[in-house]
Amino acid sequence: MNTVKRLFISIKQQIENVAEDFEDHQAFINAAITELNEVGANTQIQLNKIRNDIVRYEKSIKDNQNESERWAQRARKIHTVDEAKALDCMKRINSIKSQSQQLTEQIDHCIETERQLLKDLDAINSKRSELKIRKDNLSSRENRTVTDQILVDSQHGVVTQADKILDRWENRVVSKEYKTHHIEQTQHQATTDPLEQEFEQQEETQQLKQMLDRLTKQDNPSDQTDID
């Protein structure tokens, strides 16, 4: 296996190792957040049920109050003519009061449960927010350090090998550029005709002199007048 191939395989393995470690952390925290979401949802369901129970118990107490008042009115009406029935009415009233007392105790218990559920729900939401913030922060920090980790903790010196490969590559390119330029210069010199070059220089000089003459005549028109 050549050096370049080993280099690429080594870099790929390091990136995969870092990514796998990163994904394991992410997966674990995501699972924890998901679990907190589920617990929070169940807690909210229980909270809603407790609140519904409180409303239902309060309605039952109110209904019992109305029922107790109705039996009290009946007892007042018949106590002079039928004391036994009046006493039965009073038994009903006592039974209703006992039920209402039990409902009141149930309401107190529900209120305490509601308070605890609210406390739990607040703790769940706070912990979920904390995990999410820390996860996002650490994810961002880890993303920034992935490249540094590969550079610093390279087990096979891949960075050093990469630098050496690039240096050798650059040397080959420079060598080829120099050889190509040298060949072009040699070919140009070989194809240049000295006599042709001499005539071209003379012709160029003659053209420049003619341009100079025209320029000087434009600057001194009086010379042309004197000649006329």
PDB file of C-alpha atoms in Angstrom:
ATOM      1  CA  MET A   1       0.000   0.000   0.000  1.00  0.00           C
ATOM      2  CA  ASN A   2       1.521   3.333  -1.032  1.00  0.00           C
ATOM      3  CA  THR A   3       2.068   6.254   1.336  1.00  0.00           C
ATOM      4  CA  VAL A   4      -0.750   8.413  -0.024  1.00  0.00           C
ATOM      5  CA  LYS A   5      -3.299   5.631   0.347  1.00  0.00           C
ATOM      6  CA  ARG A   6      -2.152   4.873   3.894  1.00  0.00           C
ATOM      7  CA  LEU A   7      -2.370   8.578   4.682  1.00  0.00           C
ATOM      8  CA  PHE A   8      -5.955   8.902   3.473  1.00  0.00           C
ATOM      9  CA  ILE A   9      -7.027   5.727   5.291  1.00  0.00           C
ATOM     10  CA  SER A  10      -5.445   6.958   8.530  1.00  0.00           C
ATOM     11  CA  ILE A  11      -7.159  10.344   8.315  1.00  0.00           C
ATOM     12  CA  LYS A  12     -10.481   8.682   7.481  1.00  0.00           C
ATOM     13  CA  GLN A  13     -10.190   6.355  10.487  1.00  0.00           C
ATOM     14  CA  GLN A  14      -9.441   9.238  12.846  1.00  0.00           C
ATOM     15  CA  ILE A  15     -12.390  11.263  11.578  1.00  0.00           C
ATOM     16  CA  GLU A  16     -14.673   8.239  11.920  1.00  0.00           C
ATOM     17  CA  ASN A  17     -13.445   7.598  15.485  1.00  0.00           C
ATOM     18  CA  VAL A  18     -14.080  11.197  16.495  1.00  0.00           C
ATOM     19  CA  ALA A  19     -17.467  11.186  14.773  1.00  0.00           C
ATOM     20  CA  GLU A  20     -18.449   7.897  16.436  1.00  0.00           C
ATOM     21  CA  ASP A  21     -17.496   9.214  19.867  1.00  0.00           C
ATOM     22  CA  PHE A  22     -19.361  12.436  19.126  1.00  0.00           C
ATOM     23  CA  GLU A  23     -22.453  10.547  17.947  1.00  0.00           C
ATOM     24  CA  ASP A  24     -22.421   8.311  21.068  1.00  0.00           C
ATOM     25  CA  HIS A  25     -22.514  11.365  23.315  1.00  0.00           C
ATOM     26  CA  GLN A  26     -25.195  12.978  21.209  1.00  0.00           C
ATOM     27  CA  ALA A  27     -27.298   9.817  21.170  1.00  0.00           C
ATOM     28  CA  PHE A  28     -27.062   9.368  24.934  1.00  0.00           C
ATOM     29  CA  ILE A  29     -28.047  12.962  25.728  1.00  0.00           C
ATOM     30  CA  ASN A  30     -30.813  12.895  23.115  1.00  0.00           C
ATOM     31  CA  ALA A  31     -32.145   9.708  24.730  1.00  0.00           C
ATOM     32  CA  ALA A  32     -32.067  11.389  28.147  1.00  0.00           C
ATOM     33  CA  ILE A  33     -33.923  14.423  26.790  1.00  0.00           C
ATOM     34  CA  THR A  34     -36.479  12.149  25.117  1.00  0.00           C
ATOM     35  CA  GLU A  35     -37.001  10.297  28.391  1.00  0.00           C
ATOM     36  CA  LEU A  36     -37.486  13.587  30.227  1.00  0.00           C
ATOM     37  CA  ASN A  37     -40.019  14.610  27.578  1.00  0.00           C
ATOM     38  CA  GLU A  38     -41.949  11.393  28.158  1.00  0.00           C
ATOM     39  CA  VAL A  39     -41.814  11.750  31.941  1.00  0.00           C
ATOM     40  CA  GLY A  40     -42.868  15.377  31.630  1.00  0.00           C
ATOM     41  CA  ALA A  41     -45.789  14.433  29.396  1.00  0.00           C
ATOM     42  CA  ASN A  42     -46.939  11.738  31.846  1.00  0.00           C
ATOM     43  CA  THR A  43     -46.581  14.168  34.744  1.00  0.00           C
ATOM     44  CA  GLN A  44     -48.694  16.715  32.893  1.00  0.00           C
ATOM     45  CA  ILE A  45     -51.353  14.061  32.273  1.00  0.00           C
ATOM     46  CA  GLN A  46     -51.418  13.213  35.987  1.00  0.00           C
ATOM     47  CA  LEU A  47     -51.596  16.906  36.844  1.00  0.00           C
ATOM     48  CA  ASN A  48     -54.568  17.403  34.535  1.00  0.00           C
ATOM     49  CA  LYS A  49     -56.294  14.368  36.071  1.00  0.00           C
ATOM     50  CA  ILE A  50     -55.748  15.651  39.616  1.00  0.00           C
ATOM     51  CA  ARG A  51     -57.150  19.049  38.680  1.00  0.00           C
ATOM     52  CA  ASN A  52     -60.180  17.410  37.099  1.00  0.00           C
ATOM     53  CA  ASP A  53     -60.653  15.347  40.273  1.00  0.00           C
ATOM     54  CA  ILE A  54     -60.553  18.507  42.387  1.00  0.00           C
ATOM     55  CA  VAL A  55     -63.230  20.114  40.213  1.00  0.00           C
ATOM     56  CA  ARG A  56     -65.343  16.945  40.400  1.00  0.00           C
ATOM     57  CA  TYR A  57     -64.987  16.663  44.194  1.00  0.00           C
ATOM     58  CA  GLU A  58     -65.877  20.320  44.680  1.00  0.00           C
ATOM     59  CA  LYS A  59     -68.982  19.847  42.554  1.00  0.00           C
ATOM     60  CA  SER A  60     -69.938  16.782  44.618  1.00  0.00           C
ATOM     61  CA  ILE A  61     -69.565  18.766  47.850  1.00  0.00           C
ATOM     62  CA  LYS A  62     -71.796  21.493  46.453  1.00  0.00           C
ATOM     63  CA  ASP A  63     -74.366  18.892  45.382  1.00  0.00           C
ATOM     64  CA  ASN A  64     -74.189  17.343  48.872  1.00  0.00           C
ATOM     65  CA  GLN A  65     -74.832  20.729  50.432  1.00  0.00           C
ATOM     66  CA  ASN A  66     -77.957  21.105  48.328  1.00  0.00           C
ATOM     67  CA  GLU A  67     -79.000  17.540  49.146  1.00  0.00           C
ATOM     68  CA  SER A  68     -78.398  18.102  52.862  1.00  0.00           C
ATOM     69  CA  GLU A  69     -80.503  21.266  52.805  1.00  0.00           C
ATOM     70  CA  ARG A  70     -83.317  19.387  51.087  1.00  0.00           C
ATOM     71  CA  TRP A  71     -83.331  16.663  53.779  1.00  0.00           C
ATOM     72  CA  ALA A  72     -83.198  19.333  56.470  1.00  0.00           C
ATOM     73  CA  GLN A  73     -86.307  20.982  55.050  1.00  0.00           C
ATOM     74  CA  ARG A  74     -88.088  17.624  55.020  1.00  0.00           C
ATOM     75  CA  ALA A  75     -87.124  16.984  58.627  1.00  0.00           C
ATOM     76  CA  ARG A  76     -88.450  20.379  59.685  1.00  0.00           C
ATOM     77  CA  LYS A  77     -91.749  19.734  57.940  1.00  0.00           C
ATOM     78  CA  ILE A  78     -92.520  16.352  59.454  1.00  0.00           C
ATOM     79  CA  HIS A  79     -90.794  16.336  62.821  1.00  0.00           C
ATOM     80  CA  THR A  80     -94.037  17.311  64.584  1.00  0.00           C
ATOM     81  CA  VAL A  81     -96.151  14.675  62.875  1.00  0.00           C
ATOM     82  CA  ASP A  82     -93.663  11.867  62.250  1.00  0.00           C
ATOM     83  CA  GLU A  83     -90.599  12.027  64.429  1.00  0.00           C
ATOM     84  CA  ALA A  84     -89.257   8.690  63.161  1.00  0.00           C
ATOM     85  CA  LYS A  85     -89.107   9.938  59.577  1.00  0.00           C
ATOM     86  CA  ALA A  86     -87.590  13.193  60.759  1.00  0.00           C
ATOM     87  CA  LEU A  87     -84.853  11.190  62.473  1.00  0.00           C
ATOM     88  CA  ASP A  88     -84.283   9.236  59.249  1.00  0.00           C
ATOM     89  CA  CYS A  89     -83.895  12.562  57.468  1.00  0.00           C
ATOM     90  CA  MET A  90     -81.274  13.546  60.024  1.00  0.00           C
ATOM     91  CA  LYS A  91     -79.445  10.259  59.387  1.00  0.00           C
ATOM     92  CA  ARG A  92     -79.345  11.117  55.697  1.00  0.00           C
ATOM     93  CA  ILE A  93     -77.955  14.543  56.561  1.00  0.00           C
ATOM     94  CA  ASN A  94     -75.219  13.000  58.721  1.00  0.00           C
ATOM     95  CA  SER A  95     -74.350  10.531  55.956  1.00  0.00           C
ATOM     96  CA  ILE A  96     -74.099  13.366  53.441  1.00  0.00           C
ATOM     97  CA  LYS A  97     -71.903  15.354  55.821  1.00  0.00           C
ATOM     98  CA  SER A  98     -69.655  12.327  56.233  1.00  0.00           C
ATOM     99  CA  GLN A  99     -69.370  12.004  52.449  1.00  0.00           C
ATOM    100  CA  SER A 100     -68.594  15.700  52.138  1.00  0.00           C
ATOM    101  CA  GLN A 101     -65.916  15.376  54.813  1.00  0.00           C
ATOM    102  CA  GLN A 102     -64.319  12.534  52.891  1.00  0.00           C
ATOM    103  CA  LEU A 103     -64.493  14.588  49.694  1.00  0.00           C
ATOM    104  CA  THR A 104     -62.848  17.517  51.482  1.00  0.00           C
ATOM    105  CA  GLU A 105     -60.035  15.244  52.592  1.00  0.00           C
ATOM    106  CA  GLN A 106     -59.713  13.978  49.032  1.00  0.00           C
ATOM    107  CA  ILE A 107     -59.478  17.565  47.806  1.00  0.00           C
ATOM    108  CA  ASP A 108     -56.753  18.319  50.349  1.00  0.00           C
ATOM    109  CA  HIS A 109     -54.874  15.235  49.199  1.00  0.00           C
ATOM    110  CA  CYS A 110     -55.303  16.241  45.545  1.00  0.00           C
ATOM    111  CA  ILE A 111     -54.066  19.757  46.263  1.00  0.00           C
ATOM    112  CA  GLU A 112     -50.939  18.351  47.904  1.00  0.00           C
ATOM    113  CA  THR A 113     -50.442  15.983  44.967  1.00  0.00           C
ATOM    114  CA  GLU A 114     -50.959  18.871  42.560  1.00  0.00           C
ATOM    115  CA  ARG A 115     -48.311  20.889  44.385  1.00  0.00           C
ATOM    116  CA  GLN A 116     -45.848  17.992  44.192  1.00  0.00           C
ATOM    117  CA  LEU A 117     -46.596  17.360  40.518  1.00  0.00           C
ATOM    118  CA  LEU A 118     -46.037  21.035  39.720  1.00  0.00           C
ATOM    119  CA  LYS A 119     -42.735  20.870  41.564  1.00  0.00           C
ATOM    120  CA  ASP A 120     -41.755  17.713  39.662  1.00  0.00           C
ATOM    121  CA  LEU A 121     -42.815  19.206  36.342  1.00  0.00           C
ATOM    122  CA  ASP A 122     -40.781  22.335  37.000  1.00  0.00           C
ATOM    123  CA  ALA A 123     -37.743  20.196  37.882  1.00  0.00           C
ATOM    124  CA  ILE A 124     -38.199  18.109  34.720  1.00  0.00           C
ATOM    125  CA  ASN A 125     -38.464  21.181  32.500  1.00  0.00           C
ATOM    126  CA  SER A 126     -35.452  22.792  34.163  1.00  0.00           C
ATOM    127  CA  LYS A 127     -33.338  19.654  33.784  1.00  0.00           C
ATOM    128  CA  ARG A 128     -34.403  19.207  30.174  1.00  0.00           C
ATOM    129  CA  SER A 129     -33.474  22.815  29.374  1.00  0.00           C
ATOM    130  CA  GLU A 130     -30.158  22.412  31.180  1.00  0.00           C
ATOM    131  CA  LEU A 131     -29.302  19.245  29.234  1.00  0.00           C
ATOM    132  CA  LYS A 132     -30.248  20.835  25.927  1.00  0.00           C
ATOM    133  CA  ILE A 133     -28.192  23.966  26.594  1.00  0.00           C
ATOM    134  CA  ARG A 134     -25.166  21.960  27.719  1.00  0.00           C
ATOM    135  CA  LYS A 135     -25.530  19.549  24.796  1.00  0.00           C
ATOM    136  CA  ASP A 136     -25.686  22.380  22.256  1.00  0.00           C
ATOM    137  CA  ASN A 137     -22.745  24.131  23.891  1.00  0.00           C
ATOM    138  CA  LEU A 138     -20.580  21.005  24.042  1.00  0.00           C
ATOM    139  CA  SER A 139     -21.565  20.015  20.508  1.00  0.00           C
ATOM    140  CA  SER A 140     -20.416  23.390  19.251  1.00  0.00           C
ATOM    141  CA  ARG A 141     -17.155  23.182  21.197  1.00  0.00           C
ATOM    142  CA  GLU A 142     -16.488  19.626  20.051  1.00  0.00           C
ATOM    143  CA  ASN A 143     -17.139  20.543  16.437  1.00  0.00           C
ATOM    144  CA  ARG A 144     -14.475  23.231  16.715  1.00  0.00           C
ATOM    145  CA  THR A 145     -11.947  20.822  18.215  1.00  0.00           C
ATOM    146  CA  VAL A 146     -12.380  17.905  15.802  1.00  0.00           C
ATOM    147  CA  THR A 147      -9.810  19.280  13.382  1.00  0.00           C
ATOM    148  CA  ASP A 148      -7.393  20.215  16.170  1.00  0.00           C
ATOM    149  CA  GLN A 149      -7.712  16.753  17.658  1.00  0.00           C
ATOM    150  CA  ILE A 150      -6.808  15.160  14.339  1.00  0.00           C
ATOM    151  CA  LEU A 151      -3.827  17.472  13.957  1.00  0.00           C
ATOM    152  CA  VAL A 152      -2.513  17.124  17.514  1.00  0.00           C
ATOM    153  CA  ASP A 153      -3.386  13.534  18.397  1.00  0.00           C
ATOM    154  CA  SER A 154      -2.483  11.913  15.101  1.00  0.00           C
ATOM    155  CA  GLN A 155      -1.233   8.416  15.957  1.00  0.00           C
ATOM    156  CA  HIS A 156       0.461   7.849  12.630  1.00  0.00           C
ATOM    157  CA  GLY A 157       1.915  11.303  12.014  1.00  0.00           C
ATOM    158  CA  VAL A 158      -0.472  11.876   9.134  1.00  0.00           C
ATOM    159  CA  VAL A 159      -0.077  15.637   9.291  1.00  0.00           C
ATOM    160  CA  THR A 160       3.697  15.385   9.042  1.00  0.00           C
ATOM    161  CA  GLN A 161       3.351  12.924   6.185  1.00  0.00           C
ATOM    162  CA  ALA A 162       0.914  15.252   4.465  1.00  0.00           C
ATOM    163  CA  ASP A 163       3.367  18.159   4.742  1.00  0.00           C
ATOM    164  CA  LYS A 164       6.176  16.036   3.320  1.00  0.00           C
ATOM    165  CA  ILE A 165       4.001  14.827   0.461  1.00  0.00           C
ATOM    166  CA  LEU A 166       2.995  18.400  -0.367  1.00  0.00           C
ATOM    167  CA  ASP A 167       6.657  19.509  -0.245  1.00  0.00           C
ATOM    168  CA  ARG A 168       7.698  16.732  -2.628  1.00  0.00           C
ATOM    169  CA  TRP A 169       4.758  17.524  -4.868  1.00  0.00           C
ATOM    170  CA  GLU A 170       5.688  21.205  -4.960  1.00  0.00           C
ATOM    171  CA  ASN A 171       9.318  20.339  -5.746  1.00  0.00           C
ATOM    172  CA  ARG A 172       8.229  18.200  -8.687  1.00  0.00           C
ATOM    173  CA  VAL A 173       5.969  20.967  -9.991  1.00  0.00           C
ATOM    174  CA  VAL A 174       8.728  23.584  -9.659  1.00  0.00           C
ATOM    175  CA  SER A 175      11.193  21.270 -11.397  1.00  0.00           C
ATOM    176  CA  LYS A 176       8.791  20.678 -14.274  1.00  0.00           C
ATOM    177  CA  GLU A 177       8.083  24.406 -14.570  1.00  0.00           C
ATOM    178  CA  TYR A 178      11.810  25.193 -14.696  1.00  0.00           C
ATOM    179  CA  LYS A 179      12.508  22.519 -17.299  1.00  0.00           C
ATOM    180  CA  THR A 180       9.585  23.657 -19.435  1.00  0.00           C
ATOM    181  CA  HIS A 181      10.710  27.295 -19.276  1.00  0.00           C
ATOM    182  CA  HIS A 182      14.309  26.349 -20.099  1.00  0.00           C
ATOM    183  CA  ILE A 183      13.196  24.298 -23.100  1.00  0.00           C
ATOM    184  CA  GLU A 184      11.072  27.173 -24.393  1.00  0.00           C
ATOM    185  CA  GLN A 185      13.995  29.594 -24.089  1.00  0.00           C
ATOM    186  CA  THR A 186      16.333  27.176 -25.866  1.00  0.00           C
ATOM    187  CA  GLN A 187      13.850  26.623 -28.665  1.00  0.00           C
ATOM    188  CA  HIS A 188      13.330  30.352 -29.056  1.00  0.00           C
ATOM    189  CA  GLN A 189      17.055  31.009 -29.239  1.00  0.00           C
ATOM    190  CA  ALA A 190      17.509  28.174 -31.711  1.00  0.00           C
ATOM    191  CA  THR A 191      14.834  29.536 -34.032  1.00  0.00           C
ATOM    192  CA  THR A 192      16.060  33.178 -33.952  1.00  0.00           C
ATOM    193  CA  ASP A 193      17.861  34.385 -37.105  1.00  0.00           C
ATOM    194  CA  PRO A 194      20.636  36.887 -36.185  1.00  0.00           C
ATOM    195  CA  LEU A 195      20.437  38.621 -39.559  1.00  0.00           C
ATOM    196  CA  GLU A 196      16.664  38.898 -39.310  1.00  0.00           C
ATOM    197  CA  GLN A 197      17.024  40.331 -35.834  1.00  0.00           C
ATOM    198  CA  GLU A 198      19.574  42.921 -37.061  1.00  0.00           C
ATOM    199  CA  PHE A 199      17.284  44.141 -39.851  1.00  0.00           C
ATOM    200  CA  GLU A 200      14.335  44.333 -37.451  1.00  0.00           C
ATOM    201  CA  GLN A 201      16.331  46.514 -35.072  1.00  0.00           C
ATOM    202  CA  GLN A 202      17.396  48.837 -37.931  1.00  0.00           C
ATOM    203  CA  GLU A 203      13.832  49.131 -39.191  1.00  0.00           C
ATOM    204  CA  GLU A 204      12.567  49.861 -35.710  1.00  0.00           C
ATOM    205  CA  THR A 205      15.232  52.560 -35.263  1.00  0.00           C
ATOM    206  CA  GLN A 206      14.280  54.146 -38.610  1.00  0.00           C
ATOM    207  CA  GLN A 207      10.613  54.229 -37.605  1.00  0.00           C
ATOM    208  CA  LEU A 208      11.460  55.865 -34.307  1.00  0.00           C
ATOM    209  CA  LYS A 209      13.543  58.556 -36.069  1.00  0.00           C
ATOM    210  CA  GLN A 210      10.688  59.359 -38.434  1.00  0.00           C
ATOM    211  CA  MET A 211       8.318  59.714 -35.500  1.00  0.00           C
ATOM    212  CA  LEU A 212      10.796  62.024 -33.789  1.00  0.00           C
ATOM    213  CA  ASP A 213      11.105  64.216 -36.908  1.00  0.00           C
ATOM    214  CA  ARG A 214       7.347  64.614 -37.178  1.00  0.00           C
ATOM    215  CA  LEU A 215       7.124  65.460 -33.503  1.00  0.00           C
ATOM    216  CA  THR A 216       9.784  68.176 -33.678  1.00  0.00           C
ATOM    217  CA  LYS A 217       8.204  69.746 -36.763  1.00  0.00           C
ATOM    218  CA  GLN A 218       4.865  70.010 -34.955  1.00  0.00           C
ATOM    219  CA  ASP A 219       6.532  71.735 -32.025  1.00  0.00           C
ATOM    220  CA  ASN A 220       8.391  74.257 -34.316  1.00  0.00           C
ATOM    221  CA  PRO A 221       6.083  75.291 -37.218  1.00  0.00           C
ATOM    222  CA  SER A 222       8.177  78.489 -37.792  1.00  0.00           C
ATOM    223  CA  ASP A 223      10.985  76.365 -39.151  1.00  0.00           C
ATOM    224  CA  GLN A 224       8.702  75.205 -41.930  1.00  0.00           C
ATOM    225  CA  THR A 225       7.670  78.832 -42.706  1.00  0.00           C
ATOM    226  CA  ASP A 226      11.267  79.996 -42.958  1.00  0.00           C
ATOM    227  CA  ILE A 227      12.012  77.231 -45.344  1.00  0.00           C
ATOM    228  CA  ASP A 228       9.121  78.349 -47.579  1.00  0.00           C
TER     229      ASP A 228
END
